[in-house]
């Protein structure tokens, strides 16, 4: 995986420098046929001129004639199909996918057929064909089940590979419903292979995503309270658009509270972008803005005020933000914000507090997790 990443970086550099023929010469000398076709496929998706596209495509097409067996042929055809489809040549990409599926399903030896089906399925997931890929995984499951009757050790390895591949495929699955299907099938594959811990973990993730699809931000908040960041990220990814901003805002708060400032601020930017399109309720925005202020990030709380429509709630948040700036020693910023408070009663009261000395009624103390 690391070697492939380094190769892709080299490919991108050669494309930037307009030296596509040079990198093709490096790639075609690769002895591993699968690696060669994968690298040419990645290059095809990155070239910027029609001339380079046609040149790289020609080299990629040659790879289908260099395969030693049907298992390899099915995988190569699917890699070519994914590259063509992702490059905008959708009709030809689909043609290669169909041929890859046909070749994989025609393999007589079950364990070879299972491995071919898994490889083709992964490339189809990458292209967004979730349903076709899912049924290929099911076909692979049936093939491995047949292997289990004769070669239990080989079957365990293949069930592990099948489960791992279905979970890995989630990297490209943006549908919560399909993510649940893949995870449940992975759980079944692990269970058939006697891998109970992996099976339970896959099922637990499926349950999380089901709750995410329902928009359960409360559950996300509770698992963050248990310091399960990965689970929260999984949930946030599959939240409905109108809830996703709030979900990432919760993750941002947790990261900042756990001294991961840079990442926390990056996630905050993502959350704010989502909230600008799918606004959360004023009640929610007010509550979490208070929390950001108490955490010591009045600047982030201030940015959330742009999304609050209620003048009453806006006034309350601005007053808390002003007090936090005052507590941090920035009296000028505090007074500037106070003057922007719409509620005159709150504004005047706060100006009196600020003018009365350091005791401004700010309540100290910060809960690390949100309730």
PDB file of C-alpha atoms in Angstrom, residues 52-290:
ATOM      1  CA  UNK A  52      -2.110  11.734 -23.273  1.00  0.00           C
ATOM      2  CA  UNK A  53      -5.442  10.056 -22.526  1.00  0.00           C
ATOM      3  CA  UNK A  54      -5.425   8.136 -25.815  1.00  0.00           C
ATOM      4  CA  UNK A  55      -1.765   7.163 -25.344  1.00  0.00           C
ATOM      5  CA  UNK A  56      -2.231   5.868 -21.787  1.00  0.00           C
ATOM      6  CA  UNK A  57      -5.508   4.161 -22.698  1.00  0.00           C
ATOM      7  CA  UNK A  58      -3.730   2.296 -25.490  1.00  0.00           C
ATOM      8  CA  UNK A  59      -1.085   1.009 -23.066  1.00  0.00           C
ATOM      9  CA  UNK A  60      -3.783   0.070 -20.555  1.00  0.00           C
ATOM     10  CA  UNK A  61      -5.728  -1.913 -23.138  1.00  0.00           C
ATOM     11  CA  UNK A  62      -2.662  -4.008 -23.940  1.00  0.00           C
ATOM     12  CA  UNK A  63      -2.709  -5.340 -20.371  1.00  0.00           C
ATOM     13  CA  UNK A  64      -5.818  -7.449 -21.009  1.00  0.00           C
ATOM     14  CA  UNK A  65      -3.806  -9.608 -23.422  1.00  0.00           C
ATOM     15  CA  UNK A  66      -0.998 -10.252 -20.924  1.00  0.00           C
ATOM     16  CA  UNK A  67      -2.981 -12.167 -18.278  1.00  0.00           C
ATOM     17  CA  UNK A  68      -1.975 -15.730 -17.325  1.00  0.00           C
ATOM     18  CA  UNK A  69      -5.400 -17.009 -16.148  1.00  0.00           C
ATOM     19  CA  UNK A  70      -9.105 -16.167 -15.908  1.00  0.00           C
ATOM     20  CA  UNK A  71      -8.890 -14.994 -12.303  1.00  0.00           C
ATOM     21  CA  UNK A  72      -6.296 -12.399 -13.254  1.00  0.00           C
ATOM     22  CA  UNK A  73      -8.218 -11.545 -16.429  1.00  0.00           C
ATOM     23  CA  UNK A  74     -11.397 -10.760 -14.485  1.00  0.00           C
ATOM     24  CA  UNK A  75      -9.497  -8.482 -12.122  1.00  0.00           C
ATOM     25  CA  UNK A  76      -7.650  -6.701 -14.948  1.00  0.00           C
ATOM     26  CA  UNK A  77     -10.865  -6.149 -16.886  1.00  0.00           C
ATOM     27  CA  UNK A  78     -12.528  -4.633 -13.814  1.00  0.00           C
ATOM     28  CA  UNK A  79      -9.570  -2.320 -13.174  1.00  0.00           C
ATOM     29  CA  UNK A  80      -9.763  -1.121 -16.785  1.00  0.00           C
ATOM     30  CA  UNK A  81     -13.535  -0.716 -16.473  1.00  0.00           C
ATOM     31  CA  UNK A  82     -13.226   1.399 -13.339  1.00  0.00           C
ATOM     32  CA  UNK A  83     -10.522   3.586 -14.886  1.00  0.00           C
ATOM     33  CA  UNK A  84     -12.559   4.199 -18.039  1.00  0.00           C
ATOM     34  CA  UNK A  85     -15.783   4.850 -16.138  1.00  0.00           C
ATOM     35  CA  UNK A  86     -14.107   7.235 -13.686  1.00  0.00           C
ATOM     36  CA  UNK A  87     -12.455   9.080 -16.584  1.00  0.00           C
ATOM     37  CA  UNK A  88     -15.832   9.797 -18.196  1.00  0.00           C
ATOM     38  CA  UNK A  89     -15.784   6.968 -20.751  1.00  0.00           C
ATOM     39  CA  UNK A  90     -18.809   5.420 -19.059  1.00  0.00           C
ATOM     40  CA  UNK A  91     -20.202   3.311 -21.897  1.00  0.00           C
ATOM     41  CA  UNK A  92     -16.908   1.508 -22.525  1.00  0.00           C
ATOM     42  CA  UNK A  93     -16.259   1.231 -18.787  1.00  0.00           C
ATOM     43  CA  UNK A  94     -19.566  -0.593 -18.298  1.00  0.00           C
ATOM     44  CA  UNK A  95     -18.709  -2.929 -21.176  1.00  0.00           C
ATOM     45  CA  UNK A  96     -15.489  -3.948 -19.412  1.00  0.00           C
ATOM     46  CA  UNK A  97     -17.302  -4.396 -16.085  1.00  0.00           C
ATOM     47  CA  UNK A  98     -19.822  -6.745 -17.710  1.00  0.00           C
ATOM     48  CA  UNK A  99     -17.038  -8.805 -19.244  1.00  0.00           C
ATOM     49  CA  UNK A 100     -15.190  -8.914 -15.916  1.00  0.00           C
ATOM     50  CA  UNK A 101     -18.310 -10.207 -14.119  1.00  0.00           C
ATOM     51  CA  UNK A 102     -18.888 -12.831 -16.796  1.00  0.00           C
ATOM     52  CA  UNK A 103     -15.303 -14.079 -16.640  1.00  0.00           C
ATOM     53  CA  UNK A 104     -15.267 -14.206 -12.829  1.00  0.00           C
ATOM     54  CA  UNK A 105     -18.525 -16.141 -12.618  1.00  0.00           C
ATOM     55  CA  UNK A 106     -17.314 -18.668 -15.207  1.00  0.00           C
ATOM     56  CA  UNK A 107     -14.311 -19.812 -13.142  1.00  0.00           C
ATOM     57  CA  UNK A 108     -14.829 -23.443 -12.149  1.00  0.00           C
ATOM     58  CA  UNK A 109     -12.604 -23.671  -9.056  1.00  0.00           C
ATOM     59  CA  UNK A 110     -14.561 -22.121  -6.170  1.00  0.00           C
ATOM     60  CA  UNK A 111     -11.713 -20.464  -4.282  1.00  0.00           C
ATOM     61  CA  UNK A 112     -10.357 -18.869  -7.457  1.00  0.00           C
ATOM     62  CA  UNK A 113     -13.868 -17.775  -8.390  1.00  0.00           C
ATOM     63  CA  UNK A 114     -14.358 -16.244  -4.939  1.00  0.00           C
ATOM     64  CA  UNK A 115     -11.104 -14.281  -5.165  1.00  0.00           C
ATOM     65  CA  UNK A 116     -11.973 -13.030  -8.652  1.00  0.00           C
ATOM     66  CA  UNK A 117     -15.478 -11.988  -7.599  1.00  0.00           C
ATOM     67  CA  UNK A 118     -14.109 -10.085  -4.585  1.00  0.00           C
ATOM     68  CA  UNK A 119     -11.609  -8.185  -6.735  1.00  0.00           C
ATOM     69  CA  UNK A 120     -14.187  -7.281  -9.378  1.00  0.00           C
ATOM     70  CA  UNK A 121     -16.673  -6.226  -6.686  1.00  0.00           C
ATOM     71  CA  UNK A 122     -14.198  -3.815  -5.114  1.00  0.00           C
ATOM     72  CA  UNK A 123     -13.604  -2.060  -8.423  1.00  0.00           C
ATOM     73  CA  UNK A 124     -17.336  -1.823  -9.063  1.00  0.00           C
ATOM     74  CA  UNK A 125     -17.853  -0.237  -5.638  1.00  0.00           C
ATOM     75  CA  UNK A 126     -15.209   2.360  -6.527  1.00  0.00           C
ATOM     76  CA  UNK A 127     -17.217   3.222  -9.636  1.00  0.00           C
ATOM     77  CA  UNK A 128     -20.435   3.557  -7.599  1.00  0.00           C
ATOM     78  CA  UNK A 129     -22.145   0.317  -8.675  1.00  0.00           C
ATOM     79  CA  UNK A 130     -23.090  -0.693  -5.126  1.00  0.00           C
ATOM     80  CA  UNK A 131     -25.871  -3.131  -5.985  1.00  0.00           C
ATOM     81  CA  UNK A 132     -23.849  -5.042  -8.603  1.00  0.00           C
ATOM     82  CA  UNK A 133     -20.884  -5.188  -6.242  1.00  0.00           C
ATOM     83  CA  UNK A 134     -23.073  -6.408  -3.376  1.00  0.00           C
ATOM     84  CA  UNK A 135     -24.360  -9.362  -5.394  1.00  0.00           C
ATOM     85  CA  UNK A 136     -20.829 -10.205  -6.488  1.00  0.00           C
ATOM     86  CA  UNK A 137     -19.846 -10.355  -2.812  1.00  0.00           C
ATOM     87  CA  UNK A 138     -22.840 -12.644  -2.190  1.00  0.00           C
ATOM     88  CA  UNK A 139     -21.702 -14.903  -5.041  1.00  0.00           C
ATOM     89  CA  UNK A 140     -18.236 -14.946  -3.471  1.00  0.00           C
ATOM     90  CA  UNK A 141     -19.784 -15.920  -0.113  1.00  0.00           C
ATOM     91  CA  UNK A 142     -21.526 -18.889  -1.751  1.00  0.00           C
ATOM     92  CA  UNK A 143     -18.282 -19.950  -3.435  1.00  0.00           C
ATOM     93  CA  UNK A 144     -16.367 -19.821  -0.145  1.00  0.00           C
ATOM     94  CA  UNK A 145     -19.145 -21.784   1.573  1.00  0.00           C
ATOM     95  CA  UNK A 146     -18.583 -24.520  -1.016  1.00  0.00           C
ATOM     96  CA  UNK A 147     -14.837 -24.435  -0.289  1.00  0.00           C
ATOM     97  CA  UNK A 148     -15.557 -24.804   3.438  1.00  0.00           C
ATOM     98  CA  UNK A 149     -16.986 -28.286   2.903  1.00  0.00           C
ATOM     99  CA  UNK A 150     -13.618 -29.561   1.652  1.00  0.00           C
ATOM    100  CA  UNK A 151     -10.899 -27.129   2.808  1.00  0.00           C
ATOM    101  CA  UNK A 152     -11.764 -25.512   6.128  1.00  0.00           C
ATOM    102  CA  UNK A 153      -8.414 -23.707   6.510  1.00  0.00           C
ATOM    103  CA  UNK A 154      -8.642 -22.134   3.036  1.00  0.00           C
ATOM    104  CA  UNK A 155     -12.249 -21.183   3.733  1.00  0.00           C
ATOM    105  CA  UNK A 156     -11.329 -19.322   6.918  1.00  0.00           C
ATOM    106  CA  UNK A 157      -8.756 -17.287   4.986  1.00  0.00           C
ATOM    107  CA  UNK A 158     -11.250 -16.520   2.245  1.00  0.00           C
ATOM    108  CA  UNK A 159     -14.049 -15.591   4.668  1.00  0.00           C
ATOM    109  CA  UNK A 160     -11.609 -13.188   6.329  1.00  0.00           C
ATOM    110  CA  UNK A 161     -10.659 -11.713   2.955  1.00  0.00           C
ATOM    111  CA  UNK A 162     -14.316 -11.364   1.967  1.00  0.00           C
ATOM    112  CA  UNK A 163     -15.265  -9.632   5.217  1.00  0.00           C
ATOM    113  CA  UNK A 164     -12.245  -7.325   5.088  1.00  0.00           C
ATOM    114  CA  UNK A 165     -13.011  -6.430   1.464  1.00  0.00           C
ATOM    115  CA  UNK A 166     -16.628  -5.525   2.188  1.00  0.00           C
ATOM    116  CA  UNK A 167     -15.563  -3.278   5.063  1.00  0.00           C
ATOM    117  CA  UNK A 168     -12.758  -1.740   2.978  1.00  0.00           C
ATOM    118  CA  UNK A 169     -15.300  -0.991   0.247  1.00  0.00           C
ATOM    119  CA  UNK A 170     -17.050   1.445   2.611  1.00  0.00           C
ATOM    120  CA  UNK A 171     -14.291   3.914   1.747  1.00  0.00           C
ATOM    121  CA  UNK A 172     -16.267   4.580  -1.455  1.00  0.00           C
ATOM    122  CA  UNK A 173     -19.845   3.933  -0.261  1.00  0.00           C
ATOM    123  CA  UNK A 174     -21.688   7.179   0.485  1.00  0.00           C
ATOM    124  CA  UNK A 175     -25.114   5.571   0.969  1.00  0.00           C
ATOM    125  CA  UNK A 176     -25.917   4.696   4.575  1.00  0.00           C
ATOM    126  CA  UNK A 177     -28.383   2.018   3.549  1.00  0.00           C
ATOM    127  CA  UNK A 178     -25.829   0.244   1.369  1.00  0.00           C
ATOM    128  CA  UNK A 179     -23.132   0.665   4.024  1.00  0.00           C
ATOM    129  CA  UNK A 180     -25.373  -1.263   6.439  1.00  0.00           C
ATOM    130  CA  UNK A 181     -25.872  -4.031   3.847  1.00  0.00           C
ATOM    131  CA  UNK A 182     -22.128  -4.382   3.298  1.00  0.00           C
ATOM    132  CA  UNK A 183     -21.404  -4.447   7.029  1.00  0.00           C
ATOM    133  CA  UNK A 184     -24.098  -7.012   7.807  1.00  0.00           C
ATOM    134  CA  UNK A 185     -22.777  -9.264   5.033  1.00  0.00           C
ATOM    135  CA  UNK A 186     -19.221  -8.785   6.308  1.00  0.00           C
ATOM    136  CA  UNK A 187     -20.413  -9.764   9.781  1.00  0.00           C
ATOM    137  CA  UNK A 188     -21.931 -12.948   8.352  1.00  0.00           C
ATOM    138  CA  UNK A 189     -18.737 -13.782   6.453  1.00  0.00           C
ATOM    139  CA  UNK A 190     -16.629 -13.332   9.594  1.00  0.00           C
ATOM    140  CA  UNK A 191     -19.056 -15.478  11.601  1.00  0.00           C
ATOM    141  CA  UNK A 192     -18.878 -18.282   9.024  1.00  0.00           C
ATOM    142  CA  UNK A 193     -15.112 -18.160   9.305  1.00  0.00           C
ATOM    143  CA  UNK A 194     -15.274 -18.387  13.100  1.00  0.00           C
ATOM    144  CA  UNK A 195     -14.058 -14.807  13.526  1.00  0.00           C
ATOM    145  CA  UNK A 196     -16.561 -13.783  16.179  1.00  0.00           C
ATOM    146  CA  UNK A 197     -14.916 -10.564  17.386  1.00  0.00           C
ATOM    147  CA  UNK A 198     -14.683  -9.195  13.857  1.00  0.00           C
ATOM    148  CA  UNK A 199     -18.268 -10.265  13.242  1.00  0.00           C
ATOM    149  CA  UNK A 200     -19.530  -8.385  16.307  1.00  0.00           C
ATOM    150  CA  UNK A 201     -17.515  -5.289  15.405  1.00  0.00           C
ATOM    151  CA  UNK A 202     -19.011  -5.202  11.916  1.00  0.00           C
ATOM    152  CA  UNK A 203     -22.514  -5.594  13.322  1.00  0.00           C
ATOM    153  CA  UNK A 204     -21.891  -2.801  15.848  1.00  0.00           C
ATOM    154  CA  UNK A 205     -20.850  -0.460  13.029  1.00  0.00           C
ATOM    155  CA  UNK A 206     -23.973  -1.427  11.081  1.00  0.00           C
ATOM    156  CA  UNK A 207     -26.127  -0.436  14.047  1.00  0.00           C
ATOM    157  CA  UNK A 208     -24.274   2.885  14.343  1.00  0.00           C
ATOM    158  CA  UNK A 209     -24.879   3.680  10.696  1.00  0.00           C
ATOM    159  CA  UNK A 210     -28.559   2.791  10.996  1.00  0.00           C
ATOM    160  CA  UNK A 211     -28.846   5.303  13.832  1.00  0.00           C
ATOM    161  CA  UNK A 212     -26.861   7.814  11.794  1.00  0.00           C
ATOM    162  CA  UNK A 213     -29.277   7.501   8.879  1.00  0.00           C
ATOM    163  CA  UNK A 214     -32.040   8.323  11.373  1.00  0.00           C
ATOM    164  CA  UNK A 215     -30.141  11.491  12.333  1.00  0.00           C
ATOM    165  CA  UNK A 216     -29.446  10.489  15.951  1.00  0.00           C
ATOM    166  CA  UNK A 217     -26.969  13.218  16.970  1.00  0.00           C
ATOM    167  CA  UNK A 218     -27.662  12.371  20.605  1.00  0.00           C
ATOM    168  CA  UNK A 219     -26.120   8.916  20.206  1.00  0.00           C
ATOM    169  CA  UNK A 220     -23.089  10.445  18.481  1.00  0.00           C
ATOM    170  CA  UNK A 221     -22.690  12.779  21.461  1.00  0.00           C
ATOM    171  CA  UNK A 222     -22.890   9.844  23.893  1.00  0.00           C
ATOM    172  CA  UNK A 223     -20.257   7.775  22.110  1.00  0.00           C
ATOM    173  CA  UNK A 224     -17.962  10.803  22.051  1.00  0.00           C
ATOM    174  CA  UNK A 225     -18.458  10.961  25.832  1.00  0.00           C
ATOM    175  CA  UNK A 226     -17.021   7.431  25.846  1.00  0.00           C
ATOM    176  CA  UNK A 227     -14.079   8.660  23.704  1.00  0.00           C
ATOM    177  CA  UNK A 228     -15.077   6.525  20.710  1.00  0.00           C
ATOM    178  CA  UNK A 229     -14.013   8.976  18.025  1.00  0.00           C
ATOM    179  CA  UNK A 230     -13.992   6.440  15.170  1.00  0.00           C
ATOM    180  CA  UNK A 231     -17.608   5.535  15.864  1.00  0.00           C
ATOM    181  CA  UNK A 232     -18.590   9.192  15.875  1.00  0.00           C
ATOM    182  CA  UNK A 233     -16.830   9.810  12.563  1.00  0.00           C
ATOM    183  CA  UNK A 234     -18.637   6.829  11.028  1.00  0.00           C
ATOM    184  CA  UNK A 235     -21.965   8.218  12.228  1.00  0.00           C
ATOM    185  CA  UNK A 236     -21.248  11.757  11.028  1.00  0.00           C
ATOM    186  CA  UNK A 237     -20.383  10.523   7.557  1.00  0.00           C
ATOM    187  CA  UNK A 238     -23.788   8.880   7.102  1.00  0.00           C
ATOM    188  CA  UNK A 239     -25.971  11.479   8.798  1.00  0.00           C
ATOM    189  CA  UNK A 240     -28.704  13.115   6.688  1.00  0.00           C
ATOM    190  CA  UNK A 241     -27.420  16.384   5.159  1.00  0.00           C
ATOM    191  CA  UNK A 242     -29.491  18.490   7.552  1.00  0.00           C
ATOM    192  CA  UNK A 243     -27.883  16.750  10.564  1.00  0.00           C
ATOM    193  CA  UNK A 244     -24.341  16.289   9.269  1.00  0.00           C
ATOM    194  CA  UNK A 245     -23.210  19.807  10.165  1.00  0.00           C
ATOM    195  CA  UNK A 246     -24.290  19.352  13.778  1.00  0.00           C
ATOM    196  CA  UNK A 247     -22.562  15.975  13.898  1.00  0.00           C
ATOM    197  CA  UNK A 248     -19.246  17.407  12.724  1.00  0.00           C
ATOM    198  CA  UNK A 249     -19.669  20.313  15.135  1.00  0.00           C
ATOM    199  CA  UNK A 250     -19.880  17.809  18.001  1.00  0.00           C
ATOM    200  CA  UNK A 251     -16.714  16.089  16.763  1.00  0.00           C
ATOM    201  CA  UNK A 252     -14.954  19.439  16.467  1.00  0.00           C
ATOM    202  CA  UNK A 253     -15.857  20.254  20.078  1.00  0.00           C
ATOM    203  CA  UNK A 254     -14.556  16.872  21.274  1.00  0.00           C
ATOM    204  CA  UNK A 255     -11.273  17.300  19.397  1.00  0.00           C
ATOM    205  CA  UNK A 256     -10.708  20.771  20.824  1.00  0.00           C
ATOM    206  CA  UNK A 257     -11.619  19.608  24.324  1.00  0.00           C
ATOM    207  CA  UNK A 258      -9.053  16.831  23.948  1.00  0.00           C
ATOM    208  CA  UNK A 259      -6.288  19.234  22.869  1.00  0.00           C
ATOM    209  CA  UNK A 260      -6.370  18.345  19.168  1.00  0.00           C
ATOM    210  CA  UNK A 261      -6.591  21.978  18.140  1.00  0.00           C
ATOM    211  CA  UNK A 262      -5.551  21.881  14.479  1.00  0.00           C
ATOM    212  CA  UNK A 263      -7.783  18.956  13.565  1.00  0.00           C
ATOM    213  CA  UNK A 264     -10.622  20.343  15.681  1.00  0.00           C
ATOM    214  CA  UNK A 265     -10.530  23.655  13.823  1.00  0.00           C
ATOM    215  CA  UNK A 266     -10.406  21.895  10.446  1.00  0.00           C
ATOM    216  CA  UNK A 267     -13.502  19.878  11.330  1.00  0.00           C
ATOM    217  CA  UNK A 268     -15.189  23.074  12.568  1.00  0.00           C
ATOM    218  CA  UNK A 269     -14.704  24.602   9.101  1.00  0.00           C
ATOM    219  CA  UNK A 270     -16.342  21.554   7.505  1.00  0.00           C
ATOM    220  CA  UNK A 271     -19.212  21.760   9.968  1.00  0.00           C
ATOM    221  CA  UNK A 272     -19.724  25.468   9.340  1.00  0.00           C
ATOM    222  CA  UNK A 273     -19.809  24.885   5.584  1.00  0.00           C
ATOM    223  CA  UNK A 274     -22.530  22.263   6.018  1.00  0.00           C
ATOM    224  CA  UNK A 275     -24.496  24.411   8.485  1.00  0.00           C
ATOM    225  CA  UNK A 276     -24.486  27.324   6.066  1.00  0.00           C
ATOM    226  CA  UNK A 277     -26.455  25.117   3.655  1.00  0.00           C
ATOM    227  CA  UNK A 278     -28.505  23.059   6.124  1.00  0.00           C
ATOM    228  CA  UNK A 279     -29.113  25.163   9.208  1.00  0.00           C
ATOM    229  CA  UNK A 280     -29.550  23.658  12.628  1.00  0.00           C
ATOM    230  CA  UNK A 281     -32.106  24.989  15.107  1.00  0.00           C
ATOM    231  CA  UNK A 282     -31.388  28.178  17.035  1.00  0.00           C
ATOM    232  CA  UNK A 283     -31.703  26.214  20.291  1.00  0.00           C
ATOM    233  CA  UNK A 284     -28.959  23.809  19.234  1.00  0.00           C
ATOM    234  CA  UNK A 285     -26.662  26.514  17.845  1.00  0.00           C
ATOM    235  CA  UNK A 286     -27.071  28.566  21.022  1.00  0.00           C
ATOM    236  CA  UNK A 287     -26.234  25.623  23.269  1.00  0.00           C
ATOM    237  CA  UNK A 288     -23.103  24.554  21.424  1.00  0.00           C
ATOM    238  CA  UNK A 289     -21.944  28.144  20.915  1.00  0.00           C
ATOM    239  CA  UNK A 290     -22.046  28.541  24.716  1.00  0.00           C
TER     240      UNK A 290
END
